[in-house]
Short mmCIF file of C-alpha atoms and ligand atoms in Angstrom, two decimals:
data_model
loop_
_atom_site.label_atom_id
_atom_site.label_comp_id
_atom_site.label_asym_id
_atom_site.label_seq_id
_atom_site.Cartn_x
_atom_site.Cartn_y
_atom_site.Cartn_z
CA MET A 1 63.67 22.84 93.93
CA ILE A 2 67.08 24.13 92.10
CA GLY A 3 67.91 27.68 92.62
CA ARG A 4 65.35 28.30 95.40
CA ALA A 5 67.53 27.15 98.18
CA SER A 6 68.24 30.45 100.12
CA LYS A 7 71.89 31.61 100.27
CA LYS A 8 72.67 32.88 104.01
CA ILE A 9 74.85 35.95 103.56
CA SER A 10 77.28 38.01 105.73
CA ILE A 11 77.97 41.66 104.50
CA LEU A 12 80.95 43.55 105.60
CA GLY A 13 80.50 47.22 104.82
CA SER A 14 76.62 47.03 104.71
CA THR A 15 76.23 50.95 105.23
CA GLY A 16 78.41 51.82 102.30
CA SER A 17 77.46 52.05 98.47
CA ILE A 18 77.89 48.52 97.54
CA GLY A 19 76.65 47.18 100.98
CA ARG A 20 73.28 49.09 100.38
CA SER A 21 73.14 47.83 96.86
CA THR A 22 73.55 44.47 98.02
CA LEU A 23 70.63 44.69 100.48
CA ASP A 24 68.57 46.17 97.62
CA ILE A 25 69.01 42.65 95.75
CA VAL A 26 67.95 40.88 99.15
CA ARG A 27 64.93 42.78 99.13
CA ASN A 28 64.28 41.78 95.33
CA HIS A 29 65.04 38.12 96.23
CA PRO A 30 63.75 37.44 99.67
CA ASP A 31 63.04 33.87 98.77
CA ARG A 32 66.82 33.35 97.52
CA LEU A 33 68.82 35.43 100.10
CA LYS A 34 68.97 35.94 103.77
CA VAL A 35 70.99 38.22 105.56
CA VAL A 36 72.68 36.60 108.74
CA ALA A 37 75.30 39.22 109.75
CA LEU A 38 76.12 42.85 109.04
CA ALA A 39 79.31 45.03 109.68
CA ALA A 40 80.32 48.79 109.26
CA HIS A 41 82.51 51.20 110.80
CA ASN A 42 80.89 54.01 112.38
CA ASN A 43 77.52 54.54 110.86
CA TRP A 44 75.51 52.87 113.71
CA GLN A 45 72.26 54.87 112.52
CA GLU A 46 72.12 53.18 109.15
CA LEU A 47 73.17 49.72 110.73
CA LEU A 48 70.22 50.32 113.19
CA LYS A 49 67.83 50.60 110.28
CA GLN A 50 69.26 47.61 108.50
CA ILE A 51 68.97 45.58 111.63
CA GLU A 52 65.27 46.47 111.91
CA GLU A 53 64.65 45.38 108.43
CA PHE A 54 66.84 42.36 107.88
CA LYS A 55 66.96 40.90 111.43
CA PRO A 56 70.57 39.51 111.36
CA LEU A 57 72.00 37.12 113.97
CA MET A 58 75.16 39.20 114.50
CA VAL A 59 76.23 42.56 113.71
CA ALA A 60 79.74 44.34 114.13
CA LEU A 61 80.81 47.96 114.24
CA TYR A 62 84.82 48.47 114.10
CA SER A 63 84.29 51.67 116.41
CA GLU A 64 83.75 51.02 120.07
CA GLU A 65 82.14 54.33 120.38
CA ALA A 66 79.54 53.77 117.62
CA ALA A 67 78.80 50.24 119.01
CA GLU A 68 78.03 51.82 122.40
CA LYS A 69 75.52 54.10 120.74
CA LEU A 70 74.01 51.15 118.80
CA ARG A 71 73.86 49.14 122.11
CA TYR A 72 72.01 51.90 123.97
CA ALA A 73 69.54 52.40 120.94
CA LEU A 74 68.88 48.66 120.69
CA GLY A 75 67.99 48.66 124.43
CA PRO A 76 68.56 46.05 127.20
CA ARG A 77 66.31 43.53 125.89
CA SER A 78 67.95 42.98 122.54
CA ASP A 79 69.31 39.61 122.01
CA LEU A 80 71.30 40.70 118.92
CA GLU A 81 74.94 39.81 118.94
CA LEU A 82 76.94 42.78 118.92
CA ARG A 83 80.80 42.80 118.32
CA THR A 84 83.59 45.59 117.85
CA GLY A 85 86.95 46.03 116.41
CA MET A 86 88.79 43.67 114.18
CA GLU A 87 87.73 40.61 116.28
CA GLY A 88 84.13 41.48 115.55
CA LEU A 89 84.81 41.78 111.69
CA LEU A 90 86.47 38.38 111.81
CA GLU A 91 83.41 36.84 113.73
CA VAL A 92 81.03 38.33 111.02
CA ALA A 93 83.13 36.89 108.24
CA SER A 94 83.32 33.27 109.94
CA LEU A 95 79.76 33.24 111.29
CA ALA A 96 78.74 29.32 111.36
CA GLU A 97 75.21 30.25 110.06
CA ALA A 98 76.56 32.11 106.84
CA ASP A 99 77.51 30.36 103.76
CA THR A 100 78.55 33.36 101.66
CA LEU A 101 80.63 36.50 102.61
CA LEU A 102 80.05 39.67 100.50
CA SER A 103 82.99 41.88 101.38
CA ALA A 104 82.26 45.55 100.54
CA MET A 105 84.38 47.36 103.09
CA VAL A 106 86.95 50.13 101.66
CA GLY A 107 90.59 49.80 102.15
CA SER A 108 93.07 47.11 103.13
CA ILE A 109 91.16 46.59 106.28
CA GLY A 110 89.28 44.01 104.37
CA LEU A 111 91.99 41.56 103.88
CA GLN A 112 92.06 39.59 107.42
CA PRO A 113 88.28 38.91 107.42
CA VAL A 114 88.39 37.55 103.80
CA LEU A 115 91.39 35.28 104.77
CA GLU A 116 89.12 34.30 108.14
CA ALA A 117 86.13 33.58 105.67
CA ILE A 118 88.22 31.43 103.56
CA GLU A 119 89.26 29.45 106.20
CA ALA A 120 85.84 28.88 107.52
CA GLY A 121 84.64 27.67 104.12
CA LYS A 122 82.49 30.53 102.93
CA LYS A 123 82.09 31.21 99.33
CA ILE A 124 83.47 34.81 98.83
CA CYS A 125 81.81 37.71 96.65
CA LEU A 126 84.63 40.35 96.57
CA ALA A 127 83.97 44.01 96.04
CA ASN A 128 86.84 45.00 98.16
CA LYS A 129 89.56 45.17 95.60
CA GLU A 130 92.35 46.27 98.10
CA THR A 131 92.09 42.75 99.58
CA LEU A 132 93.68 41.17 96.38
CA VAL A 133 96.03 44.24 95.79
CA VAL A 134 97.40 43.67 99.30
CA GLY A 135 97.25 40.16 99.73
CA GLY A 136 96.52 38.45 96.38
CA GLU A 137 99.18 35.86 96.72
CA LEU A 138 97.90 34.74 100.18
CA VAL A 139 94.27 34.95 99.50
CA MET A 140 94.40 33.00 96.26
CA ALA A 141 96.71 30.35 97.80
CA ALA A 142 94.15 30.04 100.67
CA ALA A 143 91.29 29.87 98.44
CA GLN A 144 92.81 27.27 96.33
CA LYS A 145 93.87 25.29 99.43
CA CYS A 146 90.25 25.56 100.70
CA GLU A 147 88.53 25.05 97.48
CA ILE A 148 86.68 28.31 97.88
CA PRO A 149 85.58 30.34 94.95
CA ILE A 150 86.37 33.92 94.86
CA ILE A 151 83.63 35.84 92.75
CA PRO A 152 84.37 39.41 91.61
CA VAL A 153 81.75 42.06 92.40
CA ASP A 154 83.74 44.80 90.76
CA SER A 155 81.89 45.70 87.24
CA GLU A 156 85.16 45.33 85.16
CA ASN A 157 86.22 42.00 86.88
CA SER A 158 82.73 40.56 86.86
CA ALA A 159 82.71 41.32 83.14
CA ILE A 160 86.00 39.31 82.51
CA PHE A 161 84.54 36.41 84.79
CA GLN A 162 81.21 36.53 82.66
CA CYS A 163 82.97 36.54 79.34
CA LEU A 164 85.54 33.68 80.36
CA GLY A 165 82.83 31.26 81.56
CA GLU A 166 84.25 27.73 80.92
CA ASP A 167 86.67 29.04 78.37
CA ASP A 168 90.19 27.70 78.53
CA LEU A 169 92.70 30.57 79.63
CA ARG A 170 95.09 29.06 76.90
CA PHE A 171 92.98 30.62 74.22
CA VAL A 172 92.96 34.05 75.74
CA ASP A 173 95.24 36.56 74.48
CA ARG A 174 94.56 39.56 76.60
CA LEU A 175 92.07 40.87 79.22
CA ILE A 176 90.98 44.39 78.18
CA LEU A 177 89.59 46.28 81.28
CA THR A 178 87.46 49.43 80.48
CA ALA A 179 87.76 52.77 82.38
CA SER A 180 85.41 55.73 82.26
CA GLY A 181 88.33 57.95 82.41
CA GLY A 182 86.81 59.65 85.40
CA PRO A 183 85.75 63.28 85.40
CA PHE A 184 88.96 64.68 84.10
CA ARG A 185 89.44 62.65 81.08
CA GLU A 186 89.61 65.58 78.78
CA ARG A 187 91.03 67.97 81.35
CA PRO A 188 94.40 69.76 80.37
CA THR A 189 97.33 68.14 82.53
CA THR A 190 98.48 71.55 83.38
CA THR A 191 95.27 72.18 85.30
CA LEU A 192 95.04 69.01 87.18
CA ASP A 193 96.77 70.66 90.22
CA THR A 194 93.58 72.91 90.99
CA VAL A 195 91.14 69.93 90.96
CA THR A 196 89.04 70.28 94.22
CA PRO A 197 87.58 67.32 96.09
CA ALA A 198 84.07 68.32 94.91
CA GLU A 199 84.92 68.22 91.42
CA ALA A 200 86.96 64.87 91.81
CA LEU A 201 83.88 63.63 93.59
CA ARG A 202 81.50 64.21 90.66
CA HIS A 203 81.88 61.03 88.57
CA PRO A 204 80.39 61.13 85.11
CA ASN A 205 78.68 57.64 85.41
CA TRP A 206 78.81 55.78 88.72
CA GLU A 207 77.42 56.66 92.25
CA MET A 208 80.09 55.45 94.51
CA GLY A 209 81.82 55.79 97.81
CA GLY A 210 84.15 58.61 98.18
CA LYS A 211 87.51 56.75 98.09
CA ILE A 212 86.94 54.70 94.97
CA THR A 213 85.33 57.86 93.24
CA ILE A 214 88.84 59.61 93.67
CA ASP A 215 90.71 56.43 92.84
CA SER A 216 88.60 56.74 89.64
CA ALA A 217 89.56 60.20 89.07
CA THR A 218 93.35 59.44 89.33
CA LEU A 219 93.00 56.12 87.39
CA MET A 220 94.34 54.44 90.60
CA ASN A 221 91.11 52.44 90.53
CA LYS A 222 92.08 50.99 87.08
CA GLY A 223 95.42 50.04 88.32
CA LEU A 224 93.96 48.25 91.43
CA GLU A 225 91.61 46.46 89.17
CA VAL A 226 94.62 45.38 86.86
CA ILE A 227 96.14 43.80 89.96
CA GLU A 228 92.85 42.23 91.02
CA ALA A 229 92.50 40.79 87.56
CA HIS A 230 95.95 39.32 87.77
CA TRP A 231 95.16 37.48 90.70
CA LEU A 232 91.47 36.49 90.05
CA PHE A 233 92.26 34.97 86.51
CA ASN A 234 96.16 34.12 86.81
CA VAL A 235 96.91 36.34 83.80
CA ASP A 236 100.47 38.17 83.28
CA TYR A 237 100.41 41.92 83.43
CA ASP A 238 101.57 42.08 79.87
CA ARG A 239 98.33 40.56 78.78
CA ILE A 240 96.21 42.85 80.78
CA SER A 241 95.36 46.17 78.94
CA VAL A 242 93.33 49.15 79.86
CA VAL A 243 91.14 51.15 77.21
CA VAL A 244 89.21 54.20 78.15
CA HIS A 245 85.04 53.79 77.43
CA PRO A 246 83.41 57.09 78.58
CA GLN A 247 79.98 55.71 78.34
CA SER A 248 80.70 52.72 80.89
CA ILE A 249 78.35 50.43 78.96
CA VAL A 250 80.93 47.76 77.98
CA HIS A 251 82.21 46.69 81.32
CA SER A 252 85.26 44.81 80.03
CA MET A 253 86.39 42.30 77.28
CA ILE A 254 88.58 39.40 76.55
CA GLU A 255 90.29 38.94 73.28
CA PHE A 256 90.95 35.46 72.16
CA THR A 257 94.21 34.09 70.42
CA ASP A 258 92.23 34.27 67.13
CA GLY A 259 91.40 38.01 67.55
CA SER A 260 87.73 37.46 68.65
CA ILE A 261 86.60 39.83 71.40
CA LEU A 262 83.86 39.27 73.82
CA ALA A 263 82.30 42.02 75.75
CA GLN A 264 79.82 42.18 78.80
CA MET A 265 77.53 45.13 78.49
CA GLY A 266 74.78 46.84 80.78
CA LEU A 267 74.05 50.16 82.15
CA PRO A 268 76.37 51.43 84.79
CA ASP A 269 74.69 50.00 87.93
CA MET A 270 76.40 47.92 90.27
CA ARG A 271 73.30 45.71 91.21
CA LEU A 272 73.95 43.75 88.14
CA PRO A 273 77.48 42.44 88.99
CA ILE A 274 76.53 42.14 92.76
CA GLN A 275 73.72 40.02 91.94
CA TYR A 276 75.53 37.84 89.44
CA ALA A 277 78.26 37.41 92.20
CA LEU A 278 75.44 36.23 94.75
CA SER A 279 73.49 34.04 92.18
CA PHE A 280 76.46 32.44 90.26
CA PRO A 281 76.30 29.88 88.72
CA GLU A 282 72.60 30.79 88.23
CA ARG A 283 71.12 34.05 86.76
CA TRP A 284 68.12 35.63 88.39
CA LEU A 285 65.64 38.23 87.31
CA ALA A 286 67.13 41.65 86.93
CA SER A 287 67.37 44.06 90.07
CA CYS A 288 67.91 47.16 87.86
CA LYS A 289 67.02 48.82 84.63
CA ARG A 290 67.55 46.82 81.42
CA THR A 291 69.66 48.15 78.57
CA ASP A 292 67.78 49.74 75.58
CA LEU A 293 70.71 49.33 73.05
CA THR A 294 68.75 51.76 70.74
CA ALA A 295 69.07 54.40 73.14
CA LEU A 296 72.85 54.18 73.82
CA GLY A 297 74.09 56.23 70.71
CA MET A 298 77.74 56.07 70.34
CA LEU A 299 80.23 53.93 72.15
CA ASN A 300 83.87 55.21 72.23
CA PHE A 301 87.20 53.76 72.94
CA GLU A 302 90.39 55.51 73.52
CA PRO A 303 93.66 54.78 75.13
CA PRO A 304 94.34 56.08 78.61
CA ARG A 305 96.46 59.19 79.25
CA PHE A 306 99.36 57.45 81.18
CA ASP A 307 101.34 60.80 81.52
CA ALA A 308 98.41 62.74 82.90
CA PHE A 309 97.29 60.03 85.38
CA PRO A 310 100.69 58.39 86.74
CA CYS A 311 98.79 56.09 89.29
CA LEU A 312 98.02 53.47 86.54
CA LYS A 313 101.56 53.15 85.57
CA LEU A 314 102.52 52.95 89.50
CA ALA A 315 100.00 50.31 89.82
CA TYR A 316 101.40 48.28 86.79
CA GLU A 317 104.83 48.75 88.14
CA ALA A 318 103.93 47.55 91.65
CA GLY A 319 101.95 44.55 90.27
CA ARG A 320 104.87 43.42 88.09
CA ARG A 321 107.34 43.56 90.70
CA GLY A 322 104.92 42.13 93.26
CA GLY A 323 105.98 41.16 96.90
CA ASN A 324 105.16 43.70 99.43
CA LEU A 325 105.06 46.76 96.78
CA PRO A 326 101.37 46.55 95.99
CA CYS A 327 100.78 46.74 99.77
CA LEU A 328 102.95 49.70 100.26
CA MET A 329 101.41 51.56 97.21
CA ASN A 330 97.76 50.78 98.37
CA ALA A 331 98.47 52.05 101.82
CA ALA A 332 100.09 55.24 100.55
CA ASN A 333 97.23 55.82 98.23
CA GLU A 334 94.73 55.31 100.94
CA VAL A 335 96.34 58.03 103.10
CA ALA A 336 97.01 60.28 99.93
CA VAL A 337 93.34 60.11 98.87
CA ASP A 338 92.14 60.67 102.53
CA SER A 339 94.39 63.88 102.73
CA PHE A 340 93.15 65.10 99.46
CA LEU A 341 89.45 64.78 100.46
CA LYS A 342 90.47 66.85 103.65
CA GLY A 343 92.06 69.64 101.71
CA ARG A 344 95.59 68.70 102.94
CA LEU A 345 97.03 67.52 99.74
CA SER A 346 96.64 68.64 96.01
CA PHE A 347 95.25 66.20 93.30
CA SER A 348 98.58 65.96 91.39
CA ALA A 349 100.50 65.27 94.58
CA ILE A 350 98.54 61.92 95.24
CA PRO A 351 100.91 59.74 93.08
CA LYS A 352 103.95 61.96 94.27
CA VAL A 353 103.19 60.70 97.78
CA ILE A 354 102.65 57.27 96.59
CA LYS A 355 105.97 57.10 94.54
CA GLU A 356 107.84 58.74 97.38
CA THR A 357 106.61 56.41 100.14
CA THR A 358 107.08 53.15 98.21
CA ALA A 359 110.78 54.37 97.39
CA ARG A 360 111.70 55.06 101.19
CA LEU A 361 110.44 51.64 102.26
CA PRO A 362 112.21 48.19 101.90
CA PHE A 363 111.22 45.97 99.22
CA SER A 364 110.53 42.52 99.97
CA LYS A 365 109.61 39.75 97.55
CA LYS A 366 108.48 37.27 100.23
CA VAL A 367 105.17 38.12 102.16
CA SER A 368 103.14 36.89 104.92
CA LEU A 369 100.00 38.17 106.66
CA ALA A 370 102.20 39.67 109.38
CA SER A 371 104.54 41.14 107.13
CA LEU A 372 101.78 42.68 105.10
CA LEU A 373 100.09 44.24 108.19
CA ALA A 374 103.46 45.59 109.31
CA ASP A 375 104.07 47.12 105.69
CA ASP A 376 100.61 48.41 105.60
CA ASP A 377 101.44 50.39 108.94
CA SER A 378 104.83 51.72 107.82
CA ALA A 379 103.43 52.95 104.62
CA ARG A 380 100.49 54.91 106.15
CA CYS A 381 103.08 56.46 108.73
CA GLU A 382 105.50 57.29 106.12
CA ALA A 383 102.80 58.81 103.79
CA THR A 384 101.09 60.60 106.63
CA ALA A 385 104.25 62.10 107.72
CA MET A 386 105.13 63.27 104.32
CA VAL A 387 101.59 65.04 104.01
CA ASN A 388 102.11 66.63 107.57
CA ARG A 389 105.41 67.94 106.32
CA GLY A 390 103.60 69.75 103.52
CA PHE A 391 105.15 67.43 100.82
CA GLY A 392 104.18 67.86 97.25
CA ALA A 393 102.22 70.66 95.46
CA GLU A 394 100.19 72.55 98.24
CA PRO A 395 96.62 73.10 97.38
CA PRO A 396 95.85 76.98 96.92
CA PRO A 397 94.78 78.19 100.50
CA THR A 398 91.34 79.37 99.66
CA ALA A 399 90.55 76.54 97.47
CA ALA A 400 91.75 74.10 100.24
CA ALA A 401 89.51 75.63 102.90
CA SER A 402 86.46 75.64 100.48
CA SER A 403 87.21 72.32 98.96
CA GLN A 404 87.18 70.60 102.40
CA LYS A 405 83.60 71.92 102.71
CA GLU A 406 82.73 71.01 99.47
CA GLY A 407 84.39 67.60 99.79
CA ALA A 408 82.69 66.89 103.01
CA ARG A 409 79.37 67.62 101.43
CA ALA A 410 79.90 65.68 98.55
CA LEU A 411 81.14 62.77 100.30
CA SER A 412 77.98 62.54 102.33
CA ARG A 413 76.12 62.84 99.09
CA HIS A 414 78.01 60.01 97.34
CA ALA A 415 77.95 57.67 100.47
CA LYS A 416 74.42 56.98 99.92
N1 LIG B 1 80.88 51.67 94.97
C1 LIG B 1 81.10 51.00 93.85
O1 LIG B 1 80.16 51.19 92.98
C2 LIG B 1 82.33 49.89 93.81
C3 LIG B 1 82.22 49.37 92.67
C4 LIG B 1 83.33 48.34 92.62
C5 LIG B 1 84.12 48.04 93.60
N2 LIG B 1 84.02 48.86 94.70
C6 LIG B 1 84.76 48.50 95.98
O2 LIG B 1 84.20 48.01 97.13
C7 LIG B 1 84.38 48.49 98.16
C8 LIG B 1 83.54 49.41 98.93
O3 LIG B 1 83.26 50.61 98.09
P1 LIG B 1 81.98 51.56 98.51
O4 LIG B 1 81.85 52.40 97.10
O5 LIG B 1 80.71 50.72 98.87
O6 LIG B 1 82.59 52.27 99.67
P2 LIG B 1 81.71 53.26 100.91
O7 LIG B 1 80.48 53.74 100.27
O8 LIG B 1 82.75 54.42 101.29
O9 LIG B 1 81.46 52.15 102.11
C9 LIG B 1 82.54 51.54 102.64
C10 LIG B 1 81.93 50.72 103.86
O10 LIG B 1 83.01 49.95 104.43
C11 LIG B 1 82.81 50.23 105.80
N3 LIG B 1 83.90 50.35 106.61
C12 LIG B 1 84.92 51.27 106.26
N4 LIG B 1 86.12 50.99 107.14
C13 LIG B 1 85.51 49.97 107.93
C14 LIG B 1 86.19 49.36 109.10
N5 LIG B 1 87.32 49.48 109.63
N6 LIG B 1 85.31 48.19 109.67
C15 LIG B 1 84.13 48.05 109.28
N7 LIG B 1 83.55 48.54 108.13
C16 LIG B 1 84.38 49.53 107.58
C17 LIG B 1 81.89 51.67 105.94
O11 LIG B 1 81.37 51.72 107.26
P3 LIG B 1 80.66 53.14 107.69
O12 LIG B 1 79.54 53.30 106.69
O13 LIG B 1 80.32 52.87 109.10
O14 LIG B 1 81.93 54.14 107.55
C18 LIG B 1 80.87 51.30 104.71
O15 LIG B 1 80.12 50.43 105.07
C19 LIG B 1 85.66 49.44 97.95
O16 LIG B 1 86.86 48.41 98.14
C20 LIG B 1 85.57 49.67 96.56
O17 LIG B 1 86.68 49.75 95.76
C21 LIG B 1 82.99 49.62 94.89
#
C-alpha cells in the first residue's frame, strides 16, 4: 500500500534534542519508521535506554570510554554491533539495512558521515547545518552525482523547502529566513558584554541543545542557515535575506518575482520539520500540537541588528567569499561558543575570536575533504590558543565562576 512501506533510519546524534524528537516521531509512526542504527558521543546511559526501546542492529559511541561502559551494561550475551570513533559513525551512516540517514550531531564532525551516507546511497535528512556550512560544495556535488536528495530538517530551511515545492527557481526573487532574535533581541549593545551562559541559554521560543542556543543568541545560527540555504537551494547570497520575527510562528518565506510571498507557519516544535523530512514527499498525521491561529495574536517582523550581533555579517561574508572561509569560521565559532559556555570568554568576544582566527589563517578558494579537515583543525588550534591567551574582553571574574555553574546546569536542562 502506498505510504505504508516502513523507512529504515539511522540516527546520528540520537541522544540530543533533535535525536530525541526524531525518536518521538518513530514512536508515533511505528508502522512507517524503523530504527536500524543509532550514534552518540558520550551519553551511553541514554543510548542504552534507546537500545532497549528501539532495538537497533548497530550503535556507535564516538568515545571509547563511554562505549566500554555501554558494553559492560549490555552484558556478554548481547549481540548488538557496537562501534566507536569516526569509523563507528561512518559504519552507522552507511549501514546496508538503512535507507535514510538523519544527521543530528552537533558541529563539523557531521561532515564525513554525511558524505559516506551519500556514497552509500542513503536519503539524507539534515539537521546538522554545520555539514553544509563547512562542506556545502563537496556535499552538494556528491549528492548530485549519486542522485541523493538532501532534505532539510532545520525549521527555516524546511519552510523554504516546503514553500518552494515544484516551483521554478527562476521565478523566486529571494528567500526570507526568519530569526527569533534570541534572548537579547532588545538588549542594549553596551550591556552584551556582561551576558552570562545561563542568560544566553534561555531561548524565548525553542528548546534546543546548548551550542545552537548560543548560536541563536549571537545570530550566528541565522548566518549558518543562510549558508545552508545557499547550498540547498542554489541561491545567491544577495537573494537570501533575514528578518527578525520574535514569535517564531512563520518559519521562513519565499518572495516571487511578482512580489507574492509564501510563508510556512506552525508552532515552534521541531517535530514538525523532522517528520516532514522523514515523510517527504508524503505528509503524515501530526506528531505535535496544531496551531490555533486565533490564539496567536500579533505577528511582528523587524530587521536584524547587524551591528549588535556581528556574527550574522561574518557568516554572510564567509559565505560570499566561499572556499575554506566558512569552514574556518565555523571551527572558530565552535571553540568560542564552548569557551563562552565554560566561562572562559565573554559573549561579545565570540565574534572577535572568529574574526581574528579567520584573519590569521590562509584563505583558499579550492577545497577537498582533506583540506577542510586540516583547516577545521588549524582554526580550532588557533582559536583555542587565542582563548588561552585571554583574547578579547574577559568575563568579570565573579560572573565567570558563577556563570560556569549556571551554564552547566542550564546545559543539562536543555540537552533534554
Ligand atoms: N535543537 C534544535 O531545535 C535544532 C534545530 C535546527 C537544527 N539543529 C541542528 O541539529 C544539530 C543537533 O542539534 P541539537 O540541538 O540536537 O544538539 P544537542 O542536543 O547538543 O545534541 C547533539 C547530539 O550530537 C551528539 N554528538 C556530538 N558530538 C558527537 C560525536 N563526536 N560523535 C557522535 N555524536 C556526537 C551528541 O551525543 P552526546 O549526547 O553523547 O553528547 C548528541 O546526541 C545541530 O547541528 C543544530 O544546529 C538543531
